Short mmCIF file of C-alpha atoms in Angstrom, two decimals:
data_model
loop_
_atom_site.label_atom_id
_atom_site.label_comp_id
_atom_site.label_asym_id
_atom_site.label_seq_id
_atom_site.Cartn_x
_atom_site.Cartn_y
_atom_site.Cartn_z
CA UNK A 3 -43.51 120.30 -10.02
CA UNK A 4 -46.67 122.09 -10.53
CA UNK A 5 -44.92 124.09 -13.45
CA UNK A 6 -44.05 121.13 -15.38
CA UNK A 7 -47.63 119.59 -15.07
CA UNK A 8 -49.06 122.78 -16.46
CA UNK A 9 -46.87 122.99 -19.16
CA UNK A 10 -47.19 119.32 -20.14
CA UNK A 11 -51.27 119.51 -20.02
CA UNK A 12 -51.17 122.69 -22.22
CA UNK A 13 -48.85 120.57 -24.77
CA UNK A 14 -51.21 117.50 -24.57
CA UNK A 15 -54.57 117.67 -22.84
CA UNK A 16 -54.99 114.03 -22.79
CA UNK A 17 -51.63 113.37 -20.73
CA UNK A 18 -51.87 112.61 -17.11
CA UNK A 19 -49.10 113.81 -14.92
CA UNK A 20 -48.40 112.33 -11.52
CA UNK A 21 -45.77 114.36 -9.46
CA UNK A 22 -46.06 112.30 -6.25
CA UNK A 23 -43.00 110.51 -6.86
CA UNK A 24 -39.41 111.47 -7.12
CA UNK A 25 -39.74 112.56 -10.78
CA UNK A 26 -42.81 113.22 -12.72
CA UNK A 27 -44.43 110.56 -14.46
CA UNK A 28 -46.46 111.42 -17.73
CA UNK A 29 -48.93 108.93 -18.91
CA UNK A 30 -49.94 109.52 -22.75
CA UNK A 31 -52.12 107.58 -25.16
CA UNK A 32 -49.90 106.50 -27.93
CA UNK A 33 -51.98 108.25 -30.42
CA UNK A 34 -50.44 111.79 -28.82
CA UNK A 35 -47.10 110.32 -28.00
CA UNK A 36 -45.03 111.33 -30.94
CA UNK A 37 -46.77 115.00 -30.98
CA UNK A 38 -45.74 115.37 -27.30
CA UNK A 39 -42.24 113.73 -27.74
CA UNK A 40 -41.52 116.37 -30.32
CA UNK A 41 -42.77 119.18 -28.06
CA UNK A 42 -40.72 118.14 -24.98
CA UNK A 43 -37.59 118.00 -26.90
CA UNK A 44 -38.01 121.37 -28.81
CA UNK A 45 -39.97 123.38 -26.51
CA UNK A 46 -39.16 122.11 -22.82
CA UNK A 47 -35.64 120.96 -24.23
CA UNK A 48 -35.75 117.33 -22.91
CA UNK A 49 -32.73 116.62 -25.22
CA UNK A 50 -31.44 113.35 -23.69
CA UNK A 51 -33.47 110.04 -24.21
CA UNK A 52 -31.74 107.81 -21.46
CA UNK A 53 -33.62 104.62 -21.88
CA UNK A 54 -36.69 102.94 -23.44
CA UNK A 55 -37.94 100.06 -21.19
CA UNK A 56 -40.51 97.81 -22.32
CA UNK A 57 -43.24 96.73 -19.95
CA UNK A 58 -45.68 94.09 -19.68
CA UNK A 59 -48.47 95.17 -17.28
CA UNK A 60 -50.54 92.00 -17.61
CA UNK A 61 -53.41 94.26 -19.05
CA UNK A 62 -51.30 96.12 -21.68
CA UNK A 63 -47.85 96.38 -23.15
CA UNK A 64 -45.97 99.64 -23.32
CA UNK A 65 -42.97 101.41 -22.30
CA UNK A 66 -41.43 103.98 -20.06
CA UNK A 67 -39.25 106.62 -21.61
CA UNK A 68 -36.73 108.43 -19.31
CA UNK A 69 -36.18 111.92 -20.75
CA UNK A 70 -33.35 114.59 -19.41
CA UNK A 71 -33.20 118.16 -19.67
CA UNK A 72 -29.55 118.90 -19.52
CA UNK A 73 -29.66 122.35 -19.18
CA UNK A 74 -32.04 122.32 -16.07
CA UNK A 75 -31.02 118.53 -14.99
CA UNK A 76 -34.82 118.03 -14.60
CA UNK A 77 -35.62 114.31 -15.16
CA UNK A 78 -39.03 113.11 -16.73
CA UNK A 79 -40.56 109.72 -17.38
CA UNK A 80 -43.08 108.99 -19.76
CA UNK A 81 -45.39 105.83 -19.76
CA UNK A 82 -47.01 104.85 -23.21
CA UNK A 83 -49.18 102.20 -23.62
CA UNK A 84 -49.97 100.23 -26.80
CA UNK A 85 -53.74 99.97 -27.29
CA UNK A 86 -53.90 96.50 -28.54
CA UNK A 87 -52.57 93.90 -26.48
CA UNK A 88 -52.64 90.91 -29.13
CA UNK A 89 -50.97 93.42 -31.83
CA UNK A 90 -49.07 95.82 -29.62
CA UNK A 91 -47.71 98.92 -31.66
CA UNK A 92 -46.04 102.21 -30.52
CA UNK A 93 -45.12 105.19 -32.41
CA UNK A 94 -41.27 105.28 -32.80
CA UNK A 95 -39.17 108.39 -31.60
CA UNK A 96 -36.23 107.46 -33.42
CA UNK A 97 -36.40 110.77 -35.48
CA UNK A 98 -36.27 113.06 -32.41
CA UNK A 99 -33.56 110.93 -30.31
CA UNK A 100 -31.56 108.50 -32.57
CA UNK A 101 -30.50 106.52 -29.61
CA UNK A 102 -34.02 105.14 -29.80
CA UNK A 103 -32.89 102.78 -32.52
CA UNK A 104 -31.22 100.21 -30.81
CA UNK A 105 -33.46 100.71 -27.54
CA UNK A 106 -36.61 100.36 -29.43
CA UNK A 107 -35.22 97.14 -31.29
CA UNK A 108 -34.52 95.79 -28.14
CA UNK A 109 -38.06 96.28 -26.72
CA UNK A 110 -39.27 94.45 -30.08
CA UNK A 111 -36.95 91.69 -29.64
CA UNK A 112 -37.99 90.90 -25.96
CA UNK A 113 -41.64 92.24 -25.66
CA UNK A 114 -42.91 92.16 -29.37
CA UNK A 115 -43.67 95.67 -29.30
CA UNK A 116 -43.45 96.91 -32.92
CA UNK A 117 -42.70 100.82 -33.46
CA UNK A 118 -44.18 102.79 -36.11
CA UNK A 119 -41.98 104.33 -38.31
CA UNK A 120 -38.75 102.71 -37.04
CA UNK A 121 -36.28 102.31 -39.77
CA UNK A 122 -35.05 98.74 -39.08
CA UNK A 123 -37.54 97.07 -36.87
CA UNK A 124 -35.80 93.44 -36.87
CA UNK A 125 -34.65 91.23 -34.03
CA UNK A 126 -31.44 92.31 -32.61
CA UNK A 127 -30.30 89.80 -29.86
CA UNK A 128 -32.37 86.66 -30.23
CA UNK A 129 -32.25 84.50 -33.35
CA UNK A 130 -34.63 84.99 -36.38
CA UNK A 131 -36.27 81.81 -35.86
CA UNK A 132 -36.83 82.23 -32.03
CA UNK A 133 -40.80 81.91 -31.14
CA UNK A 134 -42.40 84.40 -28.97
CA UNK A 135 -41.13 87.18 -26.71
CA UNK A 136 -39.11 86.13 -23.24
CA UNK A 137 -39.83 89.18 -21.08
CA UNK A 138 -43.52 88.82 -21.66
CA UNK A 139 -45.26 87.37 -18.42
CA UNK A 140 -47.23 84.85 -20.67
CA UNK A 141 -44.15 83.54 -22.28
CA UNK A 142 -43.77 79.78 -22.46
CA UNK A 143 -39.95 78.71 -22.32
CA UNK A 144 -40.85 75.32 -23.83
CA UNK A 145 -41.77 76.97 -27.19
CA UNK A 146 -37.86 77.41 -27.85
CA UNK A 147 -36.14 74.07 -27.40
CA UNK A 148 -32.33 74.00 -27.50
CA UNK A 149 -31.26 73.47 -31.11
CA UNK A 150 -28.64 71.02 -30.87
CA UNK A 151 -28.10 70.87 -34.75
CA UNK A 152 -27.03 74.47 -35.03
CA UNK A 153 -24.73 74.26 -32.02
CA UNK A 154 -23.11 71.27 -33.45
CA UNK A 155 -22.64 72.86 -36.96
CA UNK A 156 -21.02 75.79 -35.34
CA UNK A 157 -18.97 74.00 -32.53
CA UNK A 158 -15.96 73.05 -34.32
CA UNK A 159 -15.57 76.99 -35.75
CA UNK A 160 -16.07 78.16 -32.19
CA UNK A 161 -13.75 75.52 -30.75
CA UNK A 162 -10.92 76.67 -33.26
CA UNK A 163 -11.76 80.29 -32.63
CA UNK A 164 -11.43 79.84 -28.89
CA UNK A 165 -8.02 77.93 -29.25
CA UNK A 166 -6.77 80.91 -31.26
CA UNK A 167 -7.99 83.21 -28.62
CA UNK A 168 -6.35 81.17 -25.92
CA UNK A 169 -3.27 81.01 -27.48
CA UNK A 170 -3.26 84.83 -28.34
CA UNK A 171 -4.06 85.68 -24.73
CA UNK A 172 -1.44 83.36 -23.32
CA UNK A 173 1.23 84.82 -25.80
CA UNK A 174 0.37 88.36 -24.38
CA UNK A 175 0.34 87.52 -20.90
CA UNK A 176 3.77 85.67 -21.15
CA UNK A 177 5.22 88.82 -23.08
CA UNK A 178 3.86 91.17 -20.47
CA UNK A 179 5.19 88.98 -17.56
CA UNK A 180 8.42 88.86 -19.11
CA UNK A 181 8.70 92.55 -19.57
CA UNK A 182 7.69 93.06 -15.83
CA UNK A 183 10.29 90.76 -14.84
CA UNK A 184 12.99 92.59 -16.78
CA UNK A 185 11.88 96.26 -16.19
CA UNK A 186 12.83 97.89 -12.95
CA UNK A 187 9.92 98.33 -10.71
CA UNK A 188 9.65 101.67 -8.92
CA UNK A 189 10.08 101.48 -5.11
CA UNK A 190 7.32 103.09 -2.79
#
């Protein structure tokens, strides 16, 4: 563990490395995050980004990045905090790990953290008129009341689609059960 701590502090002197847990946890300021991420991938061979998890620590927003070195099977967690709680922004790592594209969009959608340099920073799961970010600790659920006008307009379409899907499923089920009855079953 001391070896990875030395390597990371050589790459980024501002980084703090905690090796007391099961996996090393690196805490780095956002200003140095992208440079450290590039070095972690190219020099230390952390070639897989498993997850980007948004966090609300009450005093700050940020992310924890889960990295894996596939040649040594070493895991590394990196904690990056947005410097401004009112307008949280972090540097994107989509250019290094393309899988971060959807993961960063998900964090934006639920926490409101904007990723600088992201190619498509827009909501992915919630409606475009959604107010607020539901995984923030100060989120008010009353800010998004149920909008019945949208549900009523689309309900006829959804009902027709569900009837078609149900009919298709029933046809498939009846065909497969007919096949099962007419096909000799192996004895065990």
